[in-house]
Tab-separated table of C-alpha atoms in Angstrom:
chain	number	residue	atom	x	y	z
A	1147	UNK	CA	5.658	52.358	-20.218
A	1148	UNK	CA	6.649	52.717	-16.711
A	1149	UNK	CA	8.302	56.361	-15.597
A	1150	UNK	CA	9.714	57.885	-12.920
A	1151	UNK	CA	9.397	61.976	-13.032
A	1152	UNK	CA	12.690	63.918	-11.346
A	1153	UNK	CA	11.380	67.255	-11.452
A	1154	UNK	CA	12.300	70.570	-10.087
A	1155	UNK	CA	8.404	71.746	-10.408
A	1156	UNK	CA	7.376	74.969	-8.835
A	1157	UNK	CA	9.561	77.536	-10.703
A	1158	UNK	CA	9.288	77.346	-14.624
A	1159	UNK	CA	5.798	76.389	-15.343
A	1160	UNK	CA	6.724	73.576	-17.483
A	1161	UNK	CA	7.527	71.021	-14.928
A	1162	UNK	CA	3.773	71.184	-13.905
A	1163	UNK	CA	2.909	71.104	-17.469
A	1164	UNK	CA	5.182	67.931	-17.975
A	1165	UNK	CA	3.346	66.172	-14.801
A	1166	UNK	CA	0.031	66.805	-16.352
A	1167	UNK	CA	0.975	65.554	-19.598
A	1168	UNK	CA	1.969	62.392	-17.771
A	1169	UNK	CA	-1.348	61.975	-16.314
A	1170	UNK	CA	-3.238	62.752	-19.786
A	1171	UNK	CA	-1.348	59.874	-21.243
A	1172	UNK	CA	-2.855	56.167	-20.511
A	1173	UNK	CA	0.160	54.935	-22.151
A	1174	UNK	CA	2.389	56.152	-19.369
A	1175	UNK	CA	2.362	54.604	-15.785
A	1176	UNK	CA	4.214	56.650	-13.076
A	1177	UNK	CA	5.846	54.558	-10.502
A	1178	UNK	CA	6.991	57.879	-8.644
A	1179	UNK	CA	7.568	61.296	-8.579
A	1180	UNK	CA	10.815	62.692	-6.983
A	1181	UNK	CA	12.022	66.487	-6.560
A	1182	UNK	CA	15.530	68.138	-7.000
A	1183	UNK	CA	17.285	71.613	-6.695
A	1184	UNK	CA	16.545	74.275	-4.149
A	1185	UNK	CA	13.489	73.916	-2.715
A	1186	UNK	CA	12.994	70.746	-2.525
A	1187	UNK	CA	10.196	70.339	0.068
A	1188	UNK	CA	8.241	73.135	-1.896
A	1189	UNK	CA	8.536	71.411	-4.980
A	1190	UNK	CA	7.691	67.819	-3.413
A	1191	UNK	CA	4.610	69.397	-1.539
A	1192	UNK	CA	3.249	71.061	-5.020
A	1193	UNK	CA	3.652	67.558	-6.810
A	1194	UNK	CA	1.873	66.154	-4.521
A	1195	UNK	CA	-1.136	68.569	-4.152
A	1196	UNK	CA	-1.192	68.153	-7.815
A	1197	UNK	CA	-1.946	64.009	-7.833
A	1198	UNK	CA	-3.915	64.542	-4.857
A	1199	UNK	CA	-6.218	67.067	-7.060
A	1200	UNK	CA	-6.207	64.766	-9.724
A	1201	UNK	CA	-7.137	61.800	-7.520
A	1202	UNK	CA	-4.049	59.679	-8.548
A	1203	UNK	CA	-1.476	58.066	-5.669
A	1204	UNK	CA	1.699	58.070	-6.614
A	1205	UNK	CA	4.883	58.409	-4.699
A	1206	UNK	CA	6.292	61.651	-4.039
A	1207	UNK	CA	9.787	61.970	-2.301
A	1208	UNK	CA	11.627	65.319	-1.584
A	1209	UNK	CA	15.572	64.813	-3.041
A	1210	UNK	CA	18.598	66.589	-3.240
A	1211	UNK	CA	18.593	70.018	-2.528
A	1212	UNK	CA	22.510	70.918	-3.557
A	1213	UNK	CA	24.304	70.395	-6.457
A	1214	UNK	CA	27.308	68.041	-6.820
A	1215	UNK	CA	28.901	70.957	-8.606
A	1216	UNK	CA	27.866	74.107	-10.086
A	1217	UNK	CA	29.351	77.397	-11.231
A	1218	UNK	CA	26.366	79.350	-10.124
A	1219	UNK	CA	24.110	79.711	-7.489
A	1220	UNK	CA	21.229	78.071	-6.852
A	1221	UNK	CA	17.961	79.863	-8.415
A	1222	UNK	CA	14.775	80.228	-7.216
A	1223	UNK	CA	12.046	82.060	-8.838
A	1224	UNK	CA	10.576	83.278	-5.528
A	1225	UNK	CA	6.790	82.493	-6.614
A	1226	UNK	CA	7.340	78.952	-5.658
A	1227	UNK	CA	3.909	77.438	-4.300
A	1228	UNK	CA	1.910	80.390	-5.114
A	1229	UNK	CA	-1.318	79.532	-7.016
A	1230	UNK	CA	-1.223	75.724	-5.669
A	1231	UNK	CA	-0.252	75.726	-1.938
A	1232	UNK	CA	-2.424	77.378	0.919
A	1233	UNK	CA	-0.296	79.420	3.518
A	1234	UNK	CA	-0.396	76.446	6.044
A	1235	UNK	CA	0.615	73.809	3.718
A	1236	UNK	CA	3.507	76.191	2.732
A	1237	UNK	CA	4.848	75.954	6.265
A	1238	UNK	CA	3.896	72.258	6.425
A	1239	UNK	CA	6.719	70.422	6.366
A	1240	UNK	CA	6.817	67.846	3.344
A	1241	UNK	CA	5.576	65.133	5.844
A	1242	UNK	CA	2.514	66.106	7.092
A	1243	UNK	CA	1.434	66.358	3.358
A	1244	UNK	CA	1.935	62.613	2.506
A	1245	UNK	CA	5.332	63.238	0.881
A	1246	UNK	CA	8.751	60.547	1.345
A	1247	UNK	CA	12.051	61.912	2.898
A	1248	UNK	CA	14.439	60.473	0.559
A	1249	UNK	CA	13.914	60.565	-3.565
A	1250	UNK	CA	17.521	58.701	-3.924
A	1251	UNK	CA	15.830	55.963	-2.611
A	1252	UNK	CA	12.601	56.088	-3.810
A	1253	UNK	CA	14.333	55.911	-7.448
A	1254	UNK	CA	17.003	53.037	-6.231
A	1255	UNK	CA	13.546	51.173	-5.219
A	1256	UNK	CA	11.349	51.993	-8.133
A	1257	UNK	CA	14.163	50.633	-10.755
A	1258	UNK	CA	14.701	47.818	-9.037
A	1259	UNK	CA	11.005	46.957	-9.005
A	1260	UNK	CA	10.214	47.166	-12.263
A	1261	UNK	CA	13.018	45.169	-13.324
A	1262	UNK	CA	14.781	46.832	-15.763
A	1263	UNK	CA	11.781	48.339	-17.072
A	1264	UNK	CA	11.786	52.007	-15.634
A	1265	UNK	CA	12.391	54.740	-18.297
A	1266	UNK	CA	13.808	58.027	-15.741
A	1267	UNK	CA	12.293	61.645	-16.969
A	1268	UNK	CA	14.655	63.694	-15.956
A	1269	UNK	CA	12.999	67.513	-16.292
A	1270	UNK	CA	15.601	69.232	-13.633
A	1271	UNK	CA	19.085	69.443	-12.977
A	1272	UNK	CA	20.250	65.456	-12.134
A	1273	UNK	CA	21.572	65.419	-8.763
A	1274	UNK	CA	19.011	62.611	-7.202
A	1275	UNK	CA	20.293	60.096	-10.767
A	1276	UNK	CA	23.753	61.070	-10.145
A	1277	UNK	CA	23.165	60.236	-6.118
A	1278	UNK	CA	21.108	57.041	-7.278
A	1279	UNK	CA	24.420	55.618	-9.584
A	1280	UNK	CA	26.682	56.391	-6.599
A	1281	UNK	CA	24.171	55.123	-3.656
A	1282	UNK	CA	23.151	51.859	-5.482
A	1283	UNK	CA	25.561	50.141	-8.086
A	1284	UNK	CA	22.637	47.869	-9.891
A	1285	UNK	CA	20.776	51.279	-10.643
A	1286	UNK	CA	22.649	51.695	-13.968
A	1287	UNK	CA	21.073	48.709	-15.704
A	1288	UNK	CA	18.099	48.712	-13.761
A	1289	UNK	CA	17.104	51.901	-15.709
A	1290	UNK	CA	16.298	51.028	-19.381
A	1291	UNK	CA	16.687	54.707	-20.451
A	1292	UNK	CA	16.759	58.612	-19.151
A	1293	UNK	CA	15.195	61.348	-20.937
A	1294	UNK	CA	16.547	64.733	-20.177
A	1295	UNK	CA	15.981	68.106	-20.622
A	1296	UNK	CA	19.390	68.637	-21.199
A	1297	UNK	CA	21.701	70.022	-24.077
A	1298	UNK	CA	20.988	72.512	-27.077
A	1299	UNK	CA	23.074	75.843	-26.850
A	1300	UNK	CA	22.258	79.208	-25.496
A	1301	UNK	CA	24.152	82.527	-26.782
A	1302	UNK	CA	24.278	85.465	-24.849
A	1303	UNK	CA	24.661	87.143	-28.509
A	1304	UNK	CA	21.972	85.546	-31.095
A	1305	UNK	CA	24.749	84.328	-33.200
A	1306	UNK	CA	23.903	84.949	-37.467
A	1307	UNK	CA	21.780	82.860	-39.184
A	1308	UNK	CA	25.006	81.692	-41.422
A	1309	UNK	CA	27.648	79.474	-41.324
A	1310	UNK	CA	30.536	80.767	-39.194
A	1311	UNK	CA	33.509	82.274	-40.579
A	1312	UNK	CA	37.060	80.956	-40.106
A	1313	UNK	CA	38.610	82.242	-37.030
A	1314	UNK	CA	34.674	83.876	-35.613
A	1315	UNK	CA	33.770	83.064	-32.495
A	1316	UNK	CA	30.627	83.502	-30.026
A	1317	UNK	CA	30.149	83.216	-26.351
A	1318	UNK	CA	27.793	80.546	-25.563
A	1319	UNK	CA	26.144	78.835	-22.267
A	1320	UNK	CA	25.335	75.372	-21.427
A	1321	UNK	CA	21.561	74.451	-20.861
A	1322	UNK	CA	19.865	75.560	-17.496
A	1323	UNK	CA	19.808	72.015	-15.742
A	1324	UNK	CA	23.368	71.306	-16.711
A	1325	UNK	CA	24.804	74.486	-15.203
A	1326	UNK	CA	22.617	73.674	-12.512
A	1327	UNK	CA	24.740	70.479	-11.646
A	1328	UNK	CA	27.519	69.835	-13.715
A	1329	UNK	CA	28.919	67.219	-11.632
A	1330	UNK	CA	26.006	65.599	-11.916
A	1331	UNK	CA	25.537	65.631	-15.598
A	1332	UNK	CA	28.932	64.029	-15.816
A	1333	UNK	CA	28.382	61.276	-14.080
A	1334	UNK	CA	24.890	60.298	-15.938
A	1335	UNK	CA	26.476	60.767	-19.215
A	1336	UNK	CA	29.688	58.921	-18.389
A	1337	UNK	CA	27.253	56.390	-16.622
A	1338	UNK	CA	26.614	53.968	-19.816
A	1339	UNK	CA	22.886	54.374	-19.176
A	1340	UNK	CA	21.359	55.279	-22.689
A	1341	UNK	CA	20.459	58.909	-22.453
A	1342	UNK	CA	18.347	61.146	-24.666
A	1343	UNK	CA	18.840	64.740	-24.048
A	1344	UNK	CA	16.283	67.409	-25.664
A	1345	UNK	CA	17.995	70.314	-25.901
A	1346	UNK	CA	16.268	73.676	-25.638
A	1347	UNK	CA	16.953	74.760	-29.270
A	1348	UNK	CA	13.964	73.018	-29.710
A	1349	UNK	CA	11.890	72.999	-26.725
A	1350	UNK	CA	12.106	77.551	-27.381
A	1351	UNK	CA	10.348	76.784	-30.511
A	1352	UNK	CA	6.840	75.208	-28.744
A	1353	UNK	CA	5.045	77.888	-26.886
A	1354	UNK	CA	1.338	77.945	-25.308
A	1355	UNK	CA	-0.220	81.359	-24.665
A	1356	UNK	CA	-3.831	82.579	-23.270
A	1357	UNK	CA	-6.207	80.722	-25.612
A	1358	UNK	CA	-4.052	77.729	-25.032
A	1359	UNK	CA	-4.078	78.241	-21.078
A	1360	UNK	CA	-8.281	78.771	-21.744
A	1361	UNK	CA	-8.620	75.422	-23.304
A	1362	UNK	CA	-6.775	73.579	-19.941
A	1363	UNK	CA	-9.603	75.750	-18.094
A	1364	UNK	CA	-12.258	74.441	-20.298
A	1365	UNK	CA	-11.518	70.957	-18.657
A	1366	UNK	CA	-12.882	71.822	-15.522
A	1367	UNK	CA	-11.426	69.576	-13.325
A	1368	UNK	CA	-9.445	71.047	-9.761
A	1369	UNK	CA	-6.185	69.693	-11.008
A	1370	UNK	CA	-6.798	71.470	-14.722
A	1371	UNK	CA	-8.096	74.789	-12.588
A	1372	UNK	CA	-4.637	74.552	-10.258
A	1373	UNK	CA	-2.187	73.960	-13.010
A	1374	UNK	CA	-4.048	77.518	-14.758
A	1375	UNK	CA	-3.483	79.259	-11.551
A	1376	UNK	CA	-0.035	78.468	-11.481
A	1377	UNK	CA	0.580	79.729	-14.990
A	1378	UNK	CA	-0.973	82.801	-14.535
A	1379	UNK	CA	1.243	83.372	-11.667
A	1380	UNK	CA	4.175	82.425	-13.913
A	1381	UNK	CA	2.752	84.558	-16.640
A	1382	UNK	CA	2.402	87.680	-13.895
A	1383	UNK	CA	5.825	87.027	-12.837
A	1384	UNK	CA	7.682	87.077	-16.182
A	1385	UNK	CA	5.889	90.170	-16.306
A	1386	UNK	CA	7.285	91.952	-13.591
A	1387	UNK	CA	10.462	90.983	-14.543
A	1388	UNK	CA	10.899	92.136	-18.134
A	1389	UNK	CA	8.128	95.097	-17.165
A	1390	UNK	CA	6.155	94.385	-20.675
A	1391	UNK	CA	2.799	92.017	-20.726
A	1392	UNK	CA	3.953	88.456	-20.987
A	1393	UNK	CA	0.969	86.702	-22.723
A	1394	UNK	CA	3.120	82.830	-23.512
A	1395	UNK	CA	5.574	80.526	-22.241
A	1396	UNK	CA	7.369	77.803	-23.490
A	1397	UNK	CA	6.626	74.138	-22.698
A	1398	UNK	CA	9.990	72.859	-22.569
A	1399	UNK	CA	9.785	69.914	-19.893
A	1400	UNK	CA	6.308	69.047	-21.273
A	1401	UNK	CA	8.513	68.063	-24.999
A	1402	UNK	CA	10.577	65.613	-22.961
A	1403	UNK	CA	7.396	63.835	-22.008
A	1404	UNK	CA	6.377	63.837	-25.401
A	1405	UNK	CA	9.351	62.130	-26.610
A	1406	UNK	CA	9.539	59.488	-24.216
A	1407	UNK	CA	6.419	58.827	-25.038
């Protein structure tokens, strides 16, 4: 099954988590790697240390860096390349590490390659597809299928565990990526490419925590040792931020790999 991975990687730890599912699985070729949202060059420079470390070459291009259109500003962690970038390949620019300039066409290129047999995971918000369908008009049926971390409903209220009552109502939020580029989601599901969006309803419910993170250790290889540094420092973060011990996460972009595959 050939793949291309659109990942904002370098905030959440699950994009890293989704890449090195994608290299676990034999089944799964990855014709490239392209990054979205923010930080681009960050995020393209920590893909790419990550294949280097696990001694695979695959494309890596740095992509769009602003939504089409958003309601909100564009979020950053702030922990971006810490646990996986050294300070001089932080103020490398994405060149000098082996990374392309332009994911839009990088993706235009890979569909078209593999002849209509490129499946698109889509694990960020989908500005470089949405800039692919515009830039390139064969790119819709040159991609046999996107799989997107997209959809589900989040409630700023937990809403009851019971069926709503005539004329109740509760406040509720679109999934991160799609408030992250609404324009952009538009256009991909108005595109007529088949798309299968896993919504984080059900991505909340799979989790790994500290024994979990152990057993990655246990593998012993630099890419397995990088990918536990990086949680940790997700892990440390989270933290800080909700001022209790934060011992799990949840693998959400890792679950859109699975289903693909």
């Amino acid at each position: 099954m050939n793949i291309a991975l659109d990942t904002d990687i370098g905030s959440d730890i699950d994009d890293t988590m989704a890449l090195l599912l994608c290299l676990r699985l034999p089944e799964l070729s990855v014709k490239a790697v392209t990054t979205v949202y923010g930080q681009v060059g960050i995020r393209a420079k920590i893909a790419k240390k990550l294949l280097d470390l696990a001694g695979v070459d695959i494309p890596v291009a740095v992509g769009e860096s602003t939504p089409i259109s958003s309601p909100m500003r564009i979020w950053h962690a702030g922990i971006e390349g810490q646990g996986i970038l050294d300070e001089d390949e932080m103020r490398a620019p994405p060149s000098a590490c082996g990374v392309l300039p332009d994911a839009v066409d990088l993706l235009a290129r890979t569909a078209r390659e593999c002849e209509q047999d490129l499946d698109v995971v889509a694990i960020g918000p989908l500005t470089n597809l949405a800039r692919a369908i515009q830039r390139d008009p064969e790119f819709r049926s040159n991609v046999r299928c996107i799989w997107a971390m997209i959809g589900g409903v989040t409630y700023p209220d937990r809403p009851p565990d019971r069926a709503f009552a005539p004329g109740e109502a509760f406040i509720a939020r679109a999934s991160h990526n799609v408030r992250c580029d609404v324009g952009a989601a538009r256009i991909i599901l108005e595109s007529g490419i088949p798309v299968v969006m896993v919504g984080n309803d059900v991505t909340t419910r799979c989790r790994i925590d500290l024994p979990g993170i152990d057993k990655i250790k246990q593998h012993g290889g630099d890419v397995d040792q990088a990918v536990v540094r990086m949680m940790r420092t997700w892990l440390q973060y989270r933290s800080e931020l909700f001022g209790r011990p934060v011992t799990w996460t949840c693998l959400h972009d890792a679950l859109v790999v699975a289903e693909a595959y």
